PDB file of C-alpha atoms in Angstrom:
ATOM      1  CA  MET A  20     237.822 130.022 231.991  1.00  0.00           C
ATOM      2  CA  ASN A  21     235.466 127.277 230.942  1.00  0.00           C
ATOM      3  CA  MET A  22     234.899 124.804 233.795  1.00  0.00           C
ATOM      4  CA  LEU A  23     233.523 120.989 232.723  1.00  0.00           C
ATOM      5  CA  THR A  24     229.383 120.764 234.384  1.00  0.00           C
ATOM      6  CA  PRO A  25     228.649 117.025 234.323  1.00  0.00           C
ATOM      7  CA  ILE A  26     227.499 116.091 231.249  1.00  0.00           C
ATOM      8  CA  PRO A  27     223.918 114.596 231.602  1.00  0.00           C
ATOM      9  CA  THR A  28     221.696 112.062 229.910  1.00  0.00           C
ATOM     10  CA  LEU A  29     218.994 112.797 228.384  1.00  0.00           C
ATOM     11  CA  PRO A  30     217.233 112.013 225.085  1.00  0.00           C
ATOM     12  CA  VAL A  31     217.416 114.996 224.199  1.00  0.00           C
ATOM     13  CA  PHE A  32     221.459 114.932 224.224  1.00  0.00           C
ATOM     14  CA  GLU A  33     221.424 111.038 222.958  1.00  0.00           C
ATOM     15  CA  ASN A  34     223.038 112.351 219.364  1.00  0.00           C
ATOM     16  CA  PHE A  35     225.875 114.797 220.653  1.00  0.00           C
ATOM     17  CA  SER A  36     229.024 113.925 221.316  1.00  0.00           C
ATOM     18  CA  ASN A  37     230.284 115.063 225.032  1.00  0.00           C
ATOM     19  CA  ASP A  38     232.355 117.787 223.311  1.00  0.00           C
ATOM     20  CA  GLU A  39     228.676 119.549 222.240  1.00  0.00           C
ATOM     21  CA  ILE A  40     226.956 118.566 225.247  1.00  0.00           C
ATOM     22  CA  GLN A  41     229.726 120.588 226.919  1.00  0.00           C
ATOM     23  CA  GLU A  42     230.230 123.381 224.695  1.00  0.00           C
ATOM     24  CA  LEU A  43     225.680 123.611 225.190  1.00  0.00           C
ATOM     25  CA  LEU A  44     226.645 123.805 229.186  1.00  0.00           C
ATOM     26  CA  ASN A  45     229.399 126.212 229.038  1.00  0.00           C
ATOM     27  CA  LEU A  46     227.055 128.983 226.991  1.00  0.00           C
ATOM     28  CA  ASP A  47     227.806 132.432 228.800  1.00  0.00           C
ATOM     29  CA  GLY A  48     224.567 132.662 230.797  1.00  0.00           C
ATOM     30  CA  ALA A  49     222.461 129.954 229.568  1.00  0.00           C
ATOM     31  CA  LEU A  50     221.948 127.547 232.382  1.00  0.00           C
ATOM     32  CA  LEU A  51     219.987 128.608 234.791  1.00  0.00           C
ATOM     33  CA  THR A  52     218.410 127.835 238.072  1.00  0.00           C
ATOM     34  CA  TYR A  53     214.922 128.783 239.605  1.00  0.00           C
ATOM     35  CA  GLN A  54     213.372 127.994 242.720  1.00  0.00           C
ATOM     36  CA  ASP A  55     210.134 126.569 242.945  1.00  0.00           C
ATOM     37  CA  GLU A  56     206.994 127.991 242.071  1.00  0.00           C
ATOM     38  CA  GLU A  57     209.155 130.494 239.996  1.00  0.00           C
ATOM     39  CA  PHE A  58     207.858 131.515 236.816  1.00  0.00           C
ATOM     40  CA  ILE A  59     210.394 130.898 233.714  1.00  0.00           C
ATOM     41  CA  ILE A  60     208.267 131.818 231.284  1.00  0.00           C
ATOM     42  CA  ARG A  61     205.122 134.040 231.495  1.00  0.00           C
ATOM     43  CA  GLN A  62     202.066 133.579 229.402  1.00  0.00           C
ATOM     44  CA  GLY A  63     201.311 136.528 226.952  1.00  0.00           C
ATOM     45  CA  GLU A  64     205.513 138.235 227.079  1.00  0.00           C
ATOM     46  CA  SER A  65     207.492 138.010 224.073  1.00  0.00           C
ATOM     47  CA  GLY A  66     211.006 136.063 223.701  1.00  0.00           C
ATOM     48  CA  SER A  67     212.875 134.684 221.109  1.00  0.00           C
ATOM     49  CA  ALA A  68     214.465 131.235 223.328  1.00  0.00           C
ATOM     50  CA  LEU A  69     214.507 127.887 224.123  1.00  0.00           C
ATOM     51  CA  PHE A  70     214.592 126.106 227.120  1.00  0.00           C
ATOM     52  CA  ILE A  71     215.795 122.410 227.730  1.00  0.00           C
ATOM     53  CA  LEU A  72     215.145 121.457 230.975  1.00  0.00           C
ATOM     54  CA  ILE A  73     218.134 120.016 232.875  1.00  0.00           C
ATOM     55  CA  GLU A  74     216.949 119.390 235.960  1.00  0.00           C
ATOM     56  CA  GLY A  75     213.835 119.300 237.638  1.00  0.00           C
ATOM     57  CA  LYS A  76     210.406 119.376 237.047  1.00  0.00           C
ATOM     58  CA  VAL A  77     208.308 122.031 235.790  1.00  0.00           C
ATOM     59  CA  GLY A  78     204.735 122.440 234.966  1.00  0.00           C
ATOM     60  CA  ILE A  79     202.425 123.914 232.596  1.00  0.00           C
ATOM     61  CA  LYS A  80     199.152 126.500 232.499  1.00  0.00           C
ATOM     62  CA  LYS A  81     197.395 128.533 231.319  1.00  0.00           C
ATOM     63  CA  ASN A  82     196.263 132.115 232.900  1.00  0.00           C
ATOM     64  CA  GLN A  83     192.439 131.216 232.060  1.00  0.00           C
ATOM     65  CA  ALA A  84     192.984 128.542 234.442  1.00  0.00           C
ATOM     66  CA  MET A  85     195.741 129.092 236.537  1.00  0.00           C
ATOM     67  CA  ASP A  86     194.618 126.538 239.570  1.00  0.00           C
ATOM     68  CA  ILE A  87     195.147 123.226 236.488  1.00  0.00           C
ATOM     69  CA  GLU A  88     198.203 121.800 234.866  1.00  0.00           C
ATOM     70  CA  LEU A  89     198.230 121.162 231.714  1.00  0.00           C
ATOM     71  CA  ASN A  90     201.896 119.192 232.496  1.00  0.00           C
ATOM     72  CA  THR A  91     204.628 118.214 234.082  1.00  0.00           C
ATOM     73  CA  LEU A  92     207.716 117.695 231.677  1.00  0.00           C
ATOM     74  CA  GLU A  93     210.622 115.803 232.853  1.00  0.00           C
ATOM     75  CA  PRO A  94     214.260 116.627 232.142  1.00  0.00           C
ATOM     76  CA  GLY A  95     216.056 116.851 228.945  1.00  0.00           C
ATOM     77  CA  THR A  96     212.020 118.049 227.695  1.00  0.00           C
ATOM     78  CA  ILE A  97     212.473 121.136 225.024  1.00  0.00           C
ATOM     79  CA  PHE A  98     209.582 123.755 225.510  1.00  0.00           C
ATOM     80  CA  GLY A  99     209.219 127.720 225.026  1.00  0.00           C
ATOM     81  CA  GLU A 100     210.198 127.187 221.177  1.00  0.00           C
ATOM     82  CA  SER A 101     206.781 128.744 219.641  1.00  0.00           C
ATOM     83  CA  PRO A 102     208.210 132.349 219.500  1.00  0.00           C
ATOM     84  CA  LEU A 103     211.557 130.977 218.082  1.00  0.00           C
ATOM     85  CA  ILE A 104     209.759 129.417 215.049  1.00  0.00           C
ATOM     86  CA  SER A 105     206.714 131.608 215.009  1.00  0.00           C
ATOM     87  CA  SER A 106     208.029 135.064 216.682  1.00  0.00           C
ATOM     88  CA  SER A 107     204.042 134.607 218.826  1.00  0.00           C
ATOM     89  CA  PRO A 108     204.156 135.729 222.292  1.00  0.00           C
ATOM     90  CA  ARG A 109     204.822 132.786 224.747  1.00  0.00           C
ATOM     91  CA  LEU A 110     201.587 130.860 224.899  1.00  0.00           C
ATOM     92  CA  THR A 111     201.655 129.526 228.546  1.00  0.00           C
ATOM     93  CA  ASN A 112     203.435 129.545 231.649  1.00  0.00           C
ATOM     94  CA  VAL A 113     206.262 127.713 232.570  1.00  0.00           C
ATOM     95  CA  ILE A 114     206.742 127.878 236.135  1.00  0.00           C
ATOM     96  CA  ALA A 115     209.681 125.460 238.462  1.00  0.00           C
ATOM     97  CA  LYS A 116     208.308 122.749 240.415  1.00  0.00           C
ATOM     98  CA  GLY A 117     211.481 122.856 243.332  1.00  0.00           C
ATOM     99  CA  GLU A 118     214.505 123.405 242.408  1.00  0.00           C
ATOM    100  CA  THR A 119     215.070 123.883 238.139  1.00  0.00           C
ATOM    101  CA  SER A 120     217.623 124.038 235.946  1.00  0.00           C
ATOM    102  CA  VAL A 121     217.459 124.847 232.544  1.00  0.00           C
ATOM    103  CA  LEU A 122     219.544 126.161 229.182  1.00  0.00           C
ATOM    104  CA  LYS A 123     218.264 129.096 227.944  1.00  0.00           C
ATOM    105  CA  LEU A 124     218.967 129.494 224.585  1.00  0.00           C
ATOM    106  CA  ASP A 125     218.549 132.865 222.553  1.00  0.00           C
ATOM    107  CA  THR A 126     218.440 133.375 219.086  1.00  0.00           C
ATOM    108  CA  ARG A 127     221.339 134.782 219.021  1.00  0.00           C
ATOM    109  CA  LYS A 128     223.057 131.866 221.409  1.00  0.00           C
ATOM    110  CA  PHE A 129     220.974 129.479 219.014  1.00  0.00           C
ATOM    111  CA  ASN A 130     222.801 130.751 216.009  1.00  0.00           C
ATOM    112  CA  ASP A 131     225.940 130.995 216.981  1.00  0.00           C
ATOM    113  CA  LEU A 132     226.527 127.780 217.969  1.00  0.00           C
ATOM    114  CA  ASN A 133     228.774 124.781 215.721  1.00  0.00           C
ATOM    115  CA  PRO A 134     225.997 124.179 212.214  1.00  0.00           C
ATOM    116  CA  SER A 135     226.436 120.675 213.999  1.00  0.00           C
ATOM    117  CA  ILE A 136     225.277 121.100 217.139  1.00  0.00           C
ATOM    118  CA  ILE A 137     222.312 123.035 215.612  1.00  0.00           C
ATOM    119  CA  SER A 138     221.524 120.353 212.976  1.00  0.00           C
ATOM    120  CA  LYS A 139     221.064 118.071 216.128  1.00  0.00           C
ATOM    121  CA  LEU A 140     218.667 120.419 218.021  1.00  0.00           C
ATOM    122  CA  LYS A 141     216.619 121.267 215.189  1.00  0.00           C
ATOM    123  CA  THR A 142     215.476 117.308 214.885  1.00  0.00           C
ATOM    124  CA  GLN A 143     214.842 116.646 218.128  1.00  0.00           C
ATOM    125  CA  LEU A 144     212.924 119.936 218.259  1.00  0.00           C
ATOM    126  CA  ASN A 145     211.157 117.978 214.330  1.00  0.00           C
ATOM    127  CA  LYS A 146     210.483 114.877 216.852  1.00  0.00           C
ATOM    128  CA  LEU A 147     209.656 117.548 219.518  1.00  0.00           C
ATOM    129  CA  LEU A 148     206.831 118.793 217.884  1.00  0.00           C
ATOM    130  CA  ILE A 149     205.407 115.501 215.636  1.00  0.00           C
ATOM    131  CA  GLY A 150     205.795 114.371 219.473  1.00  0.00           C
ATOM    132  CA  ARG A 151     202.957 116.807 220.722  1.00  0.00           C
ATOM    133  CA  LEU A 152     201.108 116.725 217.722  1.00  0.00           C
ATOM    134  CA  ASN A 153     200.274 112.619 217.780  1.00  0.00           C
ATOM    135  CA  ASN A 154     199.621 113.682 221.709  1.00  0.00           C
ATOM    136  CA  MET A 155     196.600 116.117 220.660  1.00  0.00           C
ATOM    137  CA  ASN A 156     195.362 114.064 217.763  1.00  0.00           C
ATOM    138  CA  ASP A 157     195.542 111.534 220.586  1.00  0.00           C
ATOM    139  CA  HIS A 158     193.769 113.487 223.395  1.00  0.00           C
ATOM    140  CA  LEU A 159     190.847 115.213 221.042  1.00  0.00           C
ATOM    141  CA  ALA A 160     189.973 111.631 219.729  1.00  0.00           C
ATOM    142  CA  GLU A 161     189.648 110.569 223.239  1.00  0.00           C
ATOM    143  CA  VAL A 162     187.764 113.341 224.210  1.00  0.00           C
ATOM    144  CA  GLN A 163     185.517 113.475 221.322  1.00  0.00           C
ATOM    145  CA  THR A 164     185.144 110.017 221.985  1.00  0.00           C
ATOM    146  CA  GLY A 165     183.844 110.689 224.941  1.00  0.00           C
ATOM    147  CA  ILE A 166     181.327 113.529 223.708  1.00  0.00           C
ATOM    148  CA  ASN A 167     180.002 111.067 221.143  1.00  0.00           C
ATOM    149  CA  THR A 168     179.707 108.780 224.247  1.00  0.00           C
ATOM    150  CA  PHE A 169     177.662 110.648 226.303  1.00  0.00           C
ATOM    151  CA  ILE A 170     175.784 112.014 223.583  1.00  0.00           C
ATOM    152  CA  LYS A 171     174.721 108.795 222.849  1.00  0.00           C
ATOM    153  CA  ILE A 172     173.225 108.045 226.421  1.00  0.00           C
ATOM    154  CA  TYR A 173     171.595 111.708 226.520  1.00  0.00           C
ATOM    155  CA  GLU A 174     169.813 110.201 223.929  1.00  0.00           C
ATOM    156  CA  SER A 175     168.611 106.885 224.481  1.00  0.00           C
ATOM    157  CA  HIS A 176     167.328 108.618 228.329  1.00  0.00           C
ATOM    158  CA  ARG A 177     165.979 111.642 226.526  1.00  0.00           C
ATOM    159  CA  LYS A 178     162.528 110.847 226.149  1.00  0.00           C
ATOM    160  CA  LYS A 179     161.770 108.952 229.308  1.00  0.00           C
ATOM    161  CA  MET A 180     163.158 112.036 231.372  1.00  0.00           C
ATOM    162  CA  GLU A 181     161.240 114.826 230.313  1.00  0.00           C
ATOM    163  CA  GLU A 182     158.559 112.831 230.638  1.00  0.00           C
ATOM    164  CA  ASP A 183     159.623 112.222 234.067  1.00  0.00           C
ATOM    165  CA  PRO A 184     157.291 115.045 236.029  1.00  0.00           C
ATOM    166  CA  LEU A 185     160.187 114.889 238.993  1.00  0.00           C
ATOM    167  CA  ILE A 186     162.911 115.922 236.915  1.00  0.00           C
ATOM    168  CA  SER A 187     162.008 116.891 234.489  1.00  0.00           C
ATOM    169  CA  ASP A 188     162.539 120.772 234.798  1.00  0.00           C
ATOM    170  CA  GLU A 189     166.249 120.239 236.005  1.00  0.00           C
ATOM    171  CA  PHE A 190     166.669 118.290 233.157  1.00  0.00           C
ATOM    172  CA  LYS A 191     164.858 121.082 230.695  1.00  0.00           C
ATOM    173  CA  MET A 192     168.231 123.319 232.431  1.00  0.00           C
ATOM    174  CA  ILE A 193     170.871 120.771 231.877  1.00  0.00           C
ATOM    175  CA  GLN A 194     169.597 120.322 228.740  1.00  0.00           C
ATOM    176  CA  LYS A 195     170.433 123.486 227.822  1.00  0.00           C
ATOM    177  CA  LEU A 196     173.857 124.053 229.610  1.00  0.00           C
ATOM    178  CA  TRP A 197     175.424 120.841 227.712  1.00  0.00           C
ATOM    179  CA  SER A 198     173.231 122.232 223.963  1.00  0.00           C
ATOM    180  CA  ALA A 199     175.558 125.284 224.382  1.00  0.00           C
ATOM    181  CA  TYR A 200     178.328 124.039 225.681  1.00  0.00           C
ATOM    182  CA  PHE A 201     178.843 121.101 223.170  1.00  0.00           C
ATOM    183  CA  ASN A 202     177.616 123.856 220.076  1.00  0.00           C
ATOM    184  CA  ASP A 203     180.409 125.978 221.552  1.00  0.00           C
ATOM    185  CA  LEU A 204     183.460 123.235 221.698  1.00  0.00           C
ATOM    186  CA  ARG A 205     182.399 122.130 217.948  1.00  0.00           C
ATOM    187  CA  THR A 206     183.068 125.649 216.988  1.00  0.00           C
ATOM    188  CA  LYS A 207     186.050 125.786 217.866  1.00  0.00           C
TER     189      LYS A 207
END
């Protein structure tokens, strides 16, 4: 017996009818709740589900830098779609920030949905991926601009710093570190 779940007003559902949203929320075992700091997704795991954040917030982190939160997602965000699209392992950790509710759609549940709902979810997923790509390009442009500015400043002061006997040894060490860092960035 399906119970009526309060229908959230989220951008991801903007083109869905109330009946379509209710159908999603009433899928057996699809609406899940996580507690603060609980992992929803673990980087490297296999999986074939995408998630829609219904309530609460989640933090995105990578194993390589667990003390750095890369992003915070708000209700209405789709996440965890990569394995569903590409069969790749999970790319990040997604961790609940406080009590969090998500709608989990694995491949079977996704494919069993009404074709109208599938089409609308695919449209939202395309919008999400295009938005993320655009965001990434914006951030990359900002980083590259910062690197270029630093290089200009560095080059304009390099000769003066190399000639100053008080800072030349420290400067040479820093110069080597920065050169290695920038060369590494450029090869990625």
